[in-house]
PDB file of C-alpha atoms in Angstrom:
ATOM      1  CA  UNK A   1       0.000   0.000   0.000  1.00 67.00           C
ATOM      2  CA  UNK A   2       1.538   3.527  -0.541  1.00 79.00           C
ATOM      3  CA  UNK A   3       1.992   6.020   1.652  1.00 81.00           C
ATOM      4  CA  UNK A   4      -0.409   8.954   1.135  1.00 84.00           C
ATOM      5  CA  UNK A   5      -1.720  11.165   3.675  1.00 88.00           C
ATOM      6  CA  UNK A   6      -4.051   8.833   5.185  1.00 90.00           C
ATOM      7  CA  UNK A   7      -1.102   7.027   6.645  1.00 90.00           C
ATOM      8  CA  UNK A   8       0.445  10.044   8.290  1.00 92.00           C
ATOM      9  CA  UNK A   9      -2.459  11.275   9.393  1.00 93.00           C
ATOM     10  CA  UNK A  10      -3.469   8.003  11.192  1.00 93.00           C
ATOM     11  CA  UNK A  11       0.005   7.893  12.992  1.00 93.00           C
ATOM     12  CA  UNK A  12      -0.952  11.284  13.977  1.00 94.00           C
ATOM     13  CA  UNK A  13      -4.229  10.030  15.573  1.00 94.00           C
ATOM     14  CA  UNK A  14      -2.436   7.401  17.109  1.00 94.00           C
ATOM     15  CA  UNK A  15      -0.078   9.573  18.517  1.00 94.00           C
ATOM     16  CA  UNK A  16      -2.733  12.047  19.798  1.00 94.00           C
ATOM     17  CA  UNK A  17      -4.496   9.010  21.609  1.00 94.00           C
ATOM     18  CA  UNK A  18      -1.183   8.116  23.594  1.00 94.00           C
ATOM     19  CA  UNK A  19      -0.626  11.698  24.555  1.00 94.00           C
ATOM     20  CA  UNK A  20      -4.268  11.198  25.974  1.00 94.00           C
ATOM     21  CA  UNK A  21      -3.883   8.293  27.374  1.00 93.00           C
ATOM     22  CA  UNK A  22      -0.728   9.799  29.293  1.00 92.00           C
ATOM     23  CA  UNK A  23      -2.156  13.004  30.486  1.00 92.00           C
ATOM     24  CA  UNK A  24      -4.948  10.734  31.960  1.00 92.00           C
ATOM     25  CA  UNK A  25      -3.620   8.131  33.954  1.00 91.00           C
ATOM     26  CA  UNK A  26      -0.121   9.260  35.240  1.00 88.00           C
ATOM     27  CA  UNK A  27       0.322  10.353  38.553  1.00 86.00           C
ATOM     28  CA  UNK A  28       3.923  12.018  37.494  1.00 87.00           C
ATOM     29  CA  UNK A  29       3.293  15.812  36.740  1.00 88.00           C
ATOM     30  CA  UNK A  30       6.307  15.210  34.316  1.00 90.00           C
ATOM     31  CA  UNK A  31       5.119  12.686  32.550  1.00 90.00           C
ATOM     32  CA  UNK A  32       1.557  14.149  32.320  1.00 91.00           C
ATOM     33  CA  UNK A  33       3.965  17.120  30.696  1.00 92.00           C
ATOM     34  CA  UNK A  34       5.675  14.297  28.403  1.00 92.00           C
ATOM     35  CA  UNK A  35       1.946  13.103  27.072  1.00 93.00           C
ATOM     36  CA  UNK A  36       0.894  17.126  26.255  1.00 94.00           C
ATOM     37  CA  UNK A  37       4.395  17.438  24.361  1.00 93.00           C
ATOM     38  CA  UNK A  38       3.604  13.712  22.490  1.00 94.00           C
ATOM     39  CA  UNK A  39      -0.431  15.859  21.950  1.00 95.00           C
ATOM     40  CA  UNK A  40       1.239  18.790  20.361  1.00 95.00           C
ATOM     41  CA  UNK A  41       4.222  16.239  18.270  1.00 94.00           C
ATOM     42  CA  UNK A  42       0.934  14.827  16.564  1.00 94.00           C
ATOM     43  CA  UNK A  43      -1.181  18.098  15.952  1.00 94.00           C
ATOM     44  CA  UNK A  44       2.457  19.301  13.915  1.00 94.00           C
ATOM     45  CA  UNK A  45       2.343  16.164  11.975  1.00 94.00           C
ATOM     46  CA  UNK A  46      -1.237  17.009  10.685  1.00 93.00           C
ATOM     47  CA  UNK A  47      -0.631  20.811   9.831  1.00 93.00           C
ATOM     48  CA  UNK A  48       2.569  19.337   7.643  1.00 93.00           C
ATOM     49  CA  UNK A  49       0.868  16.588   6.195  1.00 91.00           C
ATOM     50  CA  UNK A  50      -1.886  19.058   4.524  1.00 90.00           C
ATOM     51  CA  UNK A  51       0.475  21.586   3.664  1.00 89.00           C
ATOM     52  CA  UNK A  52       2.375  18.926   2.054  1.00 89.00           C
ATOM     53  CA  UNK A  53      -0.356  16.756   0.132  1.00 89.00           C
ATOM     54  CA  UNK A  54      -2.929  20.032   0.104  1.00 84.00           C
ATOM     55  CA  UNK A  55      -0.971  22.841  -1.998  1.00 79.00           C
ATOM     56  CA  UNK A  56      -1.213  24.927   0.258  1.00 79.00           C
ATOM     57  CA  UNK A  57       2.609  26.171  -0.239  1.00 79.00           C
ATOM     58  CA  UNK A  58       4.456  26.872   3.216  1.00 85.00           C
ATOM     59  CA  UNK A  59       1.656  28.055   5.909  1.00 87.00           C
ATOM     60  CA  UNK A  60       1.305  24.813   7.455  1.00 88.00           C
ATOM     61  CA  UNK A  61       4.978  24.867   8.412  1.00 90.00           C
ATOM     62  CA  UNK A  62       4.927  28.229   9.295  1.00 92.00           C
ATOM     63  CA  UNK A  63       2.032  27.494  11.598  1.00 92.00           C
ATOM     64  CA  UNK A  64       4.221  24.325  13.131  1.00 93.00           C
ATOM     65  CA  UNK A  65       6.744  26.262  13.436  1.00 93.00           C
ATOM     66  CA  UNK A  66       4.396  28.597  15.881  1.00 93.00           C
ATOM     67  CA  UNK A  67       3.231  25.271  18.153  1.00 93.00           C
ATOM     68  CA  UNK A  68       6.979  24.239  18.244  1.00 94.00           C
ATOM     69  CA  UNK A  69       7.787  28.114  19.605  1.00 93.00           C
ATOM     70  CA  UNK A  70       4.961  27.780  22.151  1.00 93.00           C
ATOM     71  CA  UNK A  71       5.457  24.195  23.306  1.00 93.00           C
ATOM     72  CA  UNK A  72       8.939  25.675  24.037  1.00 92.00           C
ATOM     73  CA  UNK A  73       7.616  28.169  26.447  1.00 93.00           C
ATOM     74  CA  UNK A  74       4.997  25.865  27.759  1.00 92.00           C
ATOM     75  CA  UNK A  75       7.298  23.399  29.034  1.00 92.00           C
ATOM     76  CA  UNK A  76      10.007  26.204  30.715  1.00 91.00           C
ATOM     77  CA  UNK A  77       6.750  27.534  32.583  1.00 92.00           C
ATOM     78  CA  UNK A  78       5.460  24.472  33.881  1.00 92.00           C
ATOM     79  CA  UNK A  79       8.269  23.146  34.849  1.00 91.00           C
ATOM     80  CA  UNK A  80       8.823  25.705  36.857  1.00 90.00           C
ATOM     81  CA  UNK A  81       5.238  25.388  38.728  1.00 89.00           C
ATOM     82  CA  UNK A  82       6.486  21.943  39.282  1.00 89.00           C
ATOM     83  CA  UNK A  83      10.160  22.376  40.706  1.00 88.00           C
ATOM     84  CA  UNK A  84       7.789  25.172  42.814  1.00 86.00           C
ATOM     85  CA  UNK A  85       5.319  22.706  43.678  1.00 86.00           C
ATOM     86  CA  UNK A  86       8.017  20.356  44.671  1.00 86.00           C
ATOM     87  CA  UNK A  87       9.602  23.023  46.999  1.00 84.00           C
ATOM     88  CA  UNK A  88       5.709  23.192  48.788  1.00 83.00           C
ATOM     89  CA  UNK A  89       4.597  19.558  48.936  1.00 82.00           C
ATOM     90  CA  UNK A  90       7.570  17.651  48.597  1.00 81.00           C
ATOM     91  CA  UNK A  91       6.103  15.179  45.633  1.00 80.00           C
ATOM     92  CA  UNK A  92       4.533  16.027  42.169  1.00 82.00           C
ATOM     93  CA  UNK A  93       2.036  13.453  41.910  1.00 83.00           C
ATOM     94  CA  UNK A  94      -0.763  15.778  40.955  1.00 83.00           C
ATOM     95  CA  UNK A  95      -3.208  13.668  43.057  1.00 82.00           C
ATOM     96  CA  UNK A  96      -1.813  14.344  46.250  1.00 82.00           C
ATOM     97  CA  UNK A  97      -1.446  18.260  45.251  1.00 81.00           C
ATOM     98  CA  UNK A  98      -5.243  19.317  46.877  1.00 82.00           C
ATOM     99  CA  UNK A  99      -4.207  22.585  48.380  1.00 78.00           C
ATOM    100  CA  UNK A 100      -5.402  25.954  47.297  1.00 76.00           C
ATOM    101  CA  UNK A 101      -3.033  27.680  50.106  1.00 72.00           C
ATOM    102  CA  UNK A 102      -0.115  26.181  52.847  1.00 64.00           C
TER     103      UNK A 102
ATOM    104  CA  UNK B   1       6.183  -0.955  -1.944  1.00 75.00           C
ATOM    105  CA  UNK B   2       8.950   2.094  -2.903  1.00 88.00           C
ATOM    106  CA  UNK B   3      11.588   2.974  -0.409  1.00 88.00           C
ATOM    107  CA  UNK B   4       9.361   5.838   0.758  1.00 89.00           C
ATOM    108  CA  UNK B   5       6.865   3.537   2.123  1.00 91.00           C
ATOM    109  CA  UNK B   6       9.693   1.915   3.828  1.00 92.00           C
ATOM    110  CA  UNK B   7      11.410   4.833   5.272  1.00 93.00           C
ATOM    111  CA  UNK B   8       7.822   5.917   6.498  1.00 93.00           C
ATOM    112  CA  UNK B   9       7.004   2.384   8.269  1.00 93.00           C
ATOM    113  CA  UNK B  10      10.018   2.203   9.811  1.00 94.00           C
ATOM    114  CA  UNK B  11       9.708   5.633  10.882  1.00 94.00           C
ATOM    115  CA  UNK B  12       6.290   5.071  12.255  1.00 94.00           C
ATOM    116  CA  UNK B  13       7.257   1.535  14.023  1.00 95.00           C
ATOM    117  CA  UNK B  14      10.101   3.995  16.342  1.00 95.00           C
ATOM    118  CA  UNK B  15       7.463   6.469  17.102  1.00 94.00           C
ATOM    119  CA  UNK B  16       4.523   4.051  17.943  1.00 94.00           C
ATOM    120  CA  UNK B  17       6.810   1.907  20.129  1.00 95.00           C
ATOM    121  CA  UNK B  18       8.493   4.840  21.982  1.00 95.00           C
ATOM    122  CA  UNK B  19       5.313   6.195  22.388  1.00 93.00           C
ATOM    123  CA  UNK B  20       4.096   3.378  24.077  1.00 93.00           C
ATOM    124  CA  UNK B  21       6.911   2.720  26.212  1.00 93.00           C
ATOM    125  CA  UNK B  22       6.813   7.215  27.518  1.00 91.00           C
ATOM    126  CA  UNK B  23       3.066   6.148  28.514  1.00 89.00           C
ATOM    127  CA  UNK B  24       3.553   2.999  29.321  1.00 88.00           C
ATOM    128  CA  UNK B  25       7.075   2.442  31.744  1.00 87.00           C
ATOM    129  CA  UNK B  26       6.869   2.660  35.441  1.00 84.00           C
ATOM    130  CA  UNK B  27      10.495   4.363  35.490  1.00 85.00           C
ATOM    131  CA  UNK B  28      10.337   7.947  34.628  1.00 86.00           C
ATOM    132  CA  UNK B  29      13.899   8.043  33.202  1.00 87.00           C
ATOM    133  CA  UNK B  30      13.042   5.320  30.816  1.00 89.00           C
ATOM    134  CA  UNK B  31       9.971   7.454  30.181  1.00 90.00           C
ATOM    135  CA  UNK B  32      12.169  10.382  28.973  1.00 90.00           C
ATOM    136  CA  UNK B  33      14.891   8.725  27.639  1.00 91.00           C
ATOM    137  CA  UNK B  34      12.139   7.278  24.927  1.00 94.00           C
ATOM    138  CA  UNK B  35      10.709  10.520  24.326  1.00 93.00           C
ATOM    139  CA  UNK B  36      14.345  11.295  22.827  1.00 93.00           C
ATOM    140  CA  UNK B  37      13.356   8.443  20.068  1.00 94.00           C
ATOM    141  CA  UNK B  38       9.677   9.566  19.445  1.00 94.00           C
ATOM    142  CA  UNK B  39      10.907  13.378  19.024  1.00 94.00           C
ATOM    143  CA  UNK B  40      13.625  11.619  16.377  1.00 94.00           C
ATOM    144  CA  UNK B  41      11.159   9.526  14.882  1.00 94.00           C
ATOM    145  CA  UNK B  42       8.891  12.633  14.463  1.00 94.00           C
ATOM    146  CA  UNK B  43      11.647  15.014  12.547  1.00 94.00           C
ATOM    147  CA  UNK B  44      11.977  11.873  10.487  1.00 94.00           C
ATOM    148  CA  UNK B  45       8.557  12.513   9.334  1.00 94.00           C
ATOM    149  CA  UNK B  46       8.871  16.082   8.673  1.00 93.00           C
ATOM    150  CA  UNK B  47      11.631  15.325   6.626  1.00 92.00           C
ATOM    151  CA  UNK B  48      10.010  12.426   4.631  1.00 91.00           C
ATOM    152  CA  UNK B  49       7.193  15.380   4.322  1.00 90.00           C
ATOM    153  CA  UNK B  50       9.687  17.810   2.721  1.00 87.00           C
ATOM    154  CA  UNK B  51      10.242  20.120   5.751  1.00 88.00           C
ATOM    155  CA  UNK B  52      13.748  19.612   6.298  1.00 90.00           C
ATOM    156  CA  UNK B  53      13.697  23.248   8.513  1.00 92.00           C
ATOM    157  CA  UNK B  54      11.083  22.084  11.129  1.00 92.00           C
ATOM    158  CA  UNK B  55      12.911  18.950  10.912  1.00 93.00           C
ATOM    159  CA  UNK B  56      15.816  20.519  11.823  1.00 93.00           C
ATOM    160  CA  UNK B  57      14.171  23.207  14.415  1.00 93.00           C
ATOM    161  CA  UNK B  58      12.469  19.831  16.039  1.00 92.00           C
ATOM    162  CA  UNK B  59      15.217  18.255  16.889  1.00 93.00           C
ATOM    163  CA  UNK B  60      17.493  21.537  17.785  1.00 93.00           C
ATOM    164  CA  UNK B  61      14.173  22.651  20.055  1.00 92.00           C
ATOM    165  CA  UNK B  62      12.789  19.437  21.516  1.00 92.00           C
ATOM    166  CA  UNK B  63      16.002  17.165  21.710  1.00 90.00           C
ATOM    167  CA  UNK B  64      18.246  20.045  22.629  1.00 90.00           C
ATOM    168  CA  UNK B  65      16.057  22.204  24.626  1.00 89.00           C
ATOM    169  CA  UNK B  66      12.702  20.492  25.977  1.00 92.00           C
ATOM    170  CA  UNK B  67      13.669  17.427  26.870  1.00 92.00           C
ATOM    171  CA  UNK B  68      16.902  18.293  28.637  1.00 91.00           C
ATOM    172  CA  UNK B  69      14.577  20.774  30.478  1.00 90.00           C
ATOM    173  CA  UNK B  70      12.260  17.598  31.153  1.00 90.00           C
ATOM    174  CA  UNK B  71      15.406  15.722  32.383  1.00 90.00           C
ATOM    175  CA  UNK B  72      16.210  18.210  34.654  1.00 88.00           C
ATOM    176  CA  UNK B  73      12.729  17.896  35.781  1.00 87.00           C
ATOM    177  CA  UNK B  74      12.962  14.359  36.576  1.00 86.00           C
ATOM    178  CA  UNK B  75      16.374  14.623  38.553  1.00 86.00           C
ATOM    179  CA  UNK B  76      15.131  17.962  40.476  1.00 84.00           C
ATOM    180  CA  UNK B  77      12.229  16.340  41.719  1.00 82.00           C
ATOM    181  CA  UNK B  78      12.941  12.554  42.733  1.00 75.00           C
ATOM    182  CA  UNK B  79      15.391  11.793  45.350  1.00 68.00           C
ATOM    183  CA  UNK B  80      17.586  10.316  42.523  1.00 59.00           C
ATOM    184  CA  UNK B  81      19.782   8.771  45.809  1.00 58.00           C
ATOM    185  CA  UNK B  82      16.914   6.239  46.038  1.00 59.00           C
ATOM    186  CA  UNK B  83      17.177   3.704  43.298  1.00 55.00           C
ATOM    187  CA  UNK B  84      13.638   3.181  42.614  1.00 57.00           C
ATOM    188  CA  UNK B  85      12.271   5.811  40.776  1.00 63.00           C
ATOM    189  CA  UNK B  86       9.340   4.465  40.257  1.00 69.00           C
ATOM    190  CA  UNK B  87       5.644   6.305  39.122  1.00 70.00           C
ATOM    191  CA  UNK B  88       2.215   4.514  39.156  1.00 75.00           C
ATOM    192  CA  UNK B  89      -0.688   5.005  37.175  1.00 77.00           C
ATOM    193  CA  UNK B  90      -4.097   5.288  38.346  1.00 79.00           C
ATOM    194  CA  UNK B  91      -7.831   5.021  36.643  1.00 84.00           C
ATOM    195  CA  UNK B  92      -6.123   2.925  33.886  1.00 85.00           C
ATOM    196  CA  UNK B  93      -9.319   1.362  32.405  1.00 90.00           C
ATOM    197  CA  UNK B  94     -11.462   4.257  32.293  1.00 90.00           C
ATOM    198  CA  UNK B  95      -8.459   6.077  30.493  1.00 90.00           C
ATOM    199  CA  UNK B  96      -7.693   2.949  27.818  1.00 91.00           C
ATOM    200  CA  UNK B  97     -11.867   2.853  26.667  1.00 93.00           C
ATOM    201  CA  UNK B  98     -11.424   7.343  27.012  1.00 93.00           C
ATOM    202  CA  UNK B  99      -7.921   7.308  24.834  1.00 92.00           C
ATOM    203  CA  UNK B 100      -9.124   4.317  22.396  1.00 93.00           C
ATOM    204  CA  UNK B 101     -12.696   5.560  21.641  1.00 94.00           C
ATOM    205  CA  UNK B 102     -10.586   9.144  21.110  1.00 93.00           C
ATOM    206  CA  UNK B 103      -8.083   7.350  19.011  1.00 93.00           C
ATOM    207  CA  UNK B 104     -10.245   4.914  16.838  1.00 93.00           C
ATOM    208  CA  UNK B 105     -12.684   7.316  15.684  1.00 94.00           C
ATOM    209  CA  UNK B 106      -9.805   9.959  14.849  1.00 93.00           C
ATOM    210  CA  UNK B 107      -8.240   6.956  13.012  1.00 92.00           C
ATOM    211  CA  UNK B 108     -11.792   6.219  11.473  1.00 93.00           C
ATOM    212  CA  UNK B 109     -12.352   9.745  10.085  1.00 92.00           C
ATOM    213  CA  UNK B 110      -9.078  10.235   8.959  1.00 89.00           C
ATOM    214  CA  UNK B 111      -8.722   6.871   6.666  1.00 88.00           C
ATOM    215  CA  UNK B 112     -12.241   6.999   5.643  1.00 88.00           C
ATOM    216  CA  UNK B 113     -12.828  10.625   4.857  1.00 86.00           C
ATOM    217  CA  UNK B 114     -12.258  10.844   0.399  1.00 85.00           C
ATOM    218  CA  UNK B 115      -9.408  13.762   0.955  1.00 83.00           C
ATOM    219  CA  UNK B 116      -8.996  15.791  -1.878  1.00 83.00           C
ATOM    220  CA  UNK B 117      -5.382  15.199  -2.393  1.00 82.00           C
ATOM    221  CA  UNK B 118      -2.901  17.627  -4.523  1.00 79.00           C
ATOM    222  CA  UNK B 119       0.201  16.771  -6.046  1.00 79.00           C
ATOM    223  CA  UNK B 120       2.967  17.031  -3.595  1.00 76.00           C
ATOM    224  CA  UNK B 121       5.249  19.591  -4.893  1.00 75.00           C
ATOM    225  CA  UNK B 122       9.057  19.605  -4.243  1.00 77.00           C
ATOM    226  CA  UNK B 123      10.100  22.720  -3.133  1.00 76.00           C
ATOM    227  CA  UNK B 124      13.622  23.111  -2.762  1.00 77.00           C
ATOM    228  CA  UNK B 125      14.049  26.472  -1.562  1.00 82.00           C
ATOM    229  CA  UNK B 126      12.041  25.911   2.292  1.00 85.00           C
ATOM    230  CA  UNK B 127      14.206  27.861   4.268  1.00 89.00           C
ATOM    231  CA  UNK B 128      14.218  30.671   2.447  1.00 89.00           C
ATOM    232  CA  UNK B 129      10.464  30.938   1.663  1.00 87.00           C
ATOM    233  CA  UNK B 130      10.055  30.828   5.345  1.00 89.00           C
ATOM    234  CA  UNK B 131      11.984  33.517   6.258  1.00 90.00           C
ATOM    235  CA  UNK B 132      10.409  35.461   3.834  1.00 90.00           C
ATOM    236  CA  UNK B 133       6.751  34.414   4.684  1.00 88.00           C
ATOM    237  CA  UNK B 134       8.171  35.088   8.834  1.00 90.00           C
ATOM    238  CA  UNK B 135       8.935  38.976   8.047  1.00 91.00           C
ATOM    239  CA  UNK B 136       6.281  39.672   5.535  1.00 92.00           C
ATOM    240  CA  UNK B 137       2.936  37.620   5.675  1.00 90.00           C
ATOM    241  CA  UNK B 138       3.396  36.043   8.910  1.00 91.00           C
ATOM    242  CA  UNK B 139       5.240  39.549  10.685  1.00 93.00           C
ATOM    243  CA  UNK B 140       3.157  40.021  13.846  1.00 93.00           C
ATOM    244  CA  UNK B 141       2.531  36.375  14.757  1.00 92.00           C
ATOM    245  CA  UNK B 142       6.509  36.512  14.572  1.00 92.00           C
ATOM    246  CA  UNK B 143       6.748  39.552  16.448  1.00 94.00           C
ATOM    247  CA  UNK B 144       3.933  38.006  19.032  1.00 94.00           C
ATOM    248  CA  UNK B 145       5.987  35.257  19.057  1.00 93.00           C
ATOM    249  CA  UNK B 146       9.200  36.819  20.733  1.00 94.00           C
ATOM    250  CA  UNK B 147       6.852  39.076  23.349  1.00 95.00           C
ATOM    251  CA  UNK B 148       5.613  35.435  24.553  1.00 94.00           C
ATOM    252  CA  UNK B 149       8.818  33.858  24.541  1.00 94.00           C
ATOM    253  CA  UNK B 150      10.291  36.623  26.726  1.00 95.00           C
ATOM    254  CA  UNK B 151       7.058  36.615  28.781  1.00 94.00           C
ATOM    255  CA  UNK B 152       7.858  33.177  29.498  1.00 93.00           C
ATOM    256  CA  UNK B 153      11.034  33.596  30.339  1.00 92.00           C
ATOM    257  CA  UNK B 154      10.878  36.366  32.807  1.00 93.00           C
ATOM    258  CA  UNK B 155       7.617  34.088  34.420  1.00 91.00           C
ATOM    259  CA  UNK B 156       9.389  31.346  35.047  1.00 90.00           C
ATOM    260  CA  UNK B 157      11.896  32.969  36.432  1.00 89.00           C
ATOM    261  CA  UNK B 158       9.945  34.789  38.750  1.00 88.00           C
ATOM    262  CA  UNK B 159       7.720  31.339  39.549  1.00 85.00           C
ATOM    263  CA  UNK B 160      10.951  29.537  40.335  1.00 79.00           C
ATOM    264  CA  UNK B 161      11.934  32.262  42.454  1.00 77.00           C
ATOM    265  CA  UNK B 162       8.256  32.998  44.228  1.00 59.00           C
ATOM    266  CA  UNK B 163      10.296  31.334  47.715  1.00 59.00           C
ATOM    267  CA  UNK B 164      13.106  33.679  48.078  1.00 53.00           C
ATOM    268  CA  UNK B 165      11.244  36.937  47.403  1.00 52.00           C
ATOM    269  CA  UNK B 166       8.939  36.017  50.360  1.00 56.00           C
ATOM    270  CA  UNK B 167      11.371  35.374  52.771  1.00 57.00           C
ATOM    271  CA  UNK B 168      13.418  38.763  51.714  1.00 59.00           C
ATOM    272  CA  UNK B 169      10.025  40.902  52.297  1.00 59.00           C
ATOM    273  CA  UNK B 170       9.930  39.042  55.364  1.00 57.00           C
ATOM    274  CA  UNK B 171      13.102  40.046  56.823  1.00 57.00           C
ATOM    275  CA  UNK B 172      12.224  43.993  55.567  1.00 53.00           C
TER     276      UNK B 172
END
């Protein structure tokens, strides 16, 4: 069977599932961050896909290139509310974090 | 079956197994040690998808910058003297039916929909087109772009640093 843009776009659905999957069940506030990074890895693979099979020229990759640029900042925030929220409760299993104040 | 079709299965099998094992280990350093293959796996595809730049940017940005940031994450926040670093999951079921329904049906729509598919074009001047789409077409989500980075910057800073502030109003 060749590859057309069905395939990528069904590893991109894939993908997207596992990020899901990971955001819902771990109890790591890192790894819940690893499954939104895996969420955003598959949302890049659709907007290059189109632009590639839809002639739509360079904006999809453009746009990707946006989500990679916020991703970036995403991560550096978050990761500081979690080396903060490590500081406060000693642990960043996000089910054990039920505190508004100290 | 060409050698495209090749490169793109074999592309796909690293992803879809790394994937699974960043969801699916109990260590977290196994965890984010596979994420280094997915985010490989993933530039492979841009590349096969003839954008060698955000092929390029993806691995400079994610392998370089977010997931050392991750891995300083992980070592920050475990007592990395114990030798079990060990996470556990929780609600597992209820998540597999949530993530596969999710999953399936995206899968379902995507192969089924009739897309209406152009001829891939070769460009082989990328780079440059997008540097000249970033400062003309594309000029204030660039410029908005660099305001949020910097944002970002100076907020995490100031998160990371919430602690110390306190105590130094404290002692005024």
């Amino acid at each position: 069977m060749t590859v057309g843009l069905n395939h990528f776009l069904a590893l991109s659905a894939v993908l997207f599932s596992l990020g899901i999957y990971a955001v819902l069940t771990r109890k790591n506030a890192i790894q819940v961050l690893m499954g939104i990074e895996l969420i955003l890895n598959s949302a890049n693979i659709n907007f290059i896909a189109f632009a590639h099979y839809g002639n739509f020229g360079l904006t999809g990759q453009v746009i990707s290139l946006f989500v990679i640029i916020l991703a970036a900042a995403e991560a550096a925030i978050a990761l500081a509310i979690v080396l903060n929220i490590y500081k406060q409760y000693s642990t960043v299993n996000v089910d054990e974090i039920d505190g508004l104040k100290e | 079956m060409t050698t495209y079709d090749l490169i793109f299965y074999l592309f796909a099998l690293i992803i879809l197994v790394s994937a699974f094992i960043v969801v699916a280990a109990r260590n977290i350093i196994y965890s984010a040690f596979s994420l280094l293959f997915t985010f490989f796996g993933v530039a492979g595809i841009y590349v096969l998808l003839n954008a060698d730049f955000i092929a390029v940017v993806q691995v400079i940005i994610y392998v370089g910058g977010i997931l050392v940031l991750i891995i300083f994450g992980v070592m920050l926040t475990n007592k990395i003297t114990e030798v079990e670093i060990k996470t556990e999951s929780f609600q597992v079921l209820p998540s597999i039916i949530i993530s596969g329904i999710i999953g399936g049906t995206l899968v379902a729509i995507f192969t089924k929909t009739n897309w209406k598919v152009a001829e891939p074009q070769i460009l082989d001047k990328t780079v440059t087109e997008i540097g000249r789409f970033l400062v003309s077409h594309y000029m204030i989500l660039f410029e908005l772009a660099g305001i949020i980075l910097l944002v970002a910057l100076i907020g995490s800073v100031m998160i990371a640093r919430k602690e110390k502030l306190e105590t130094e109003e404290v002692e005024k």
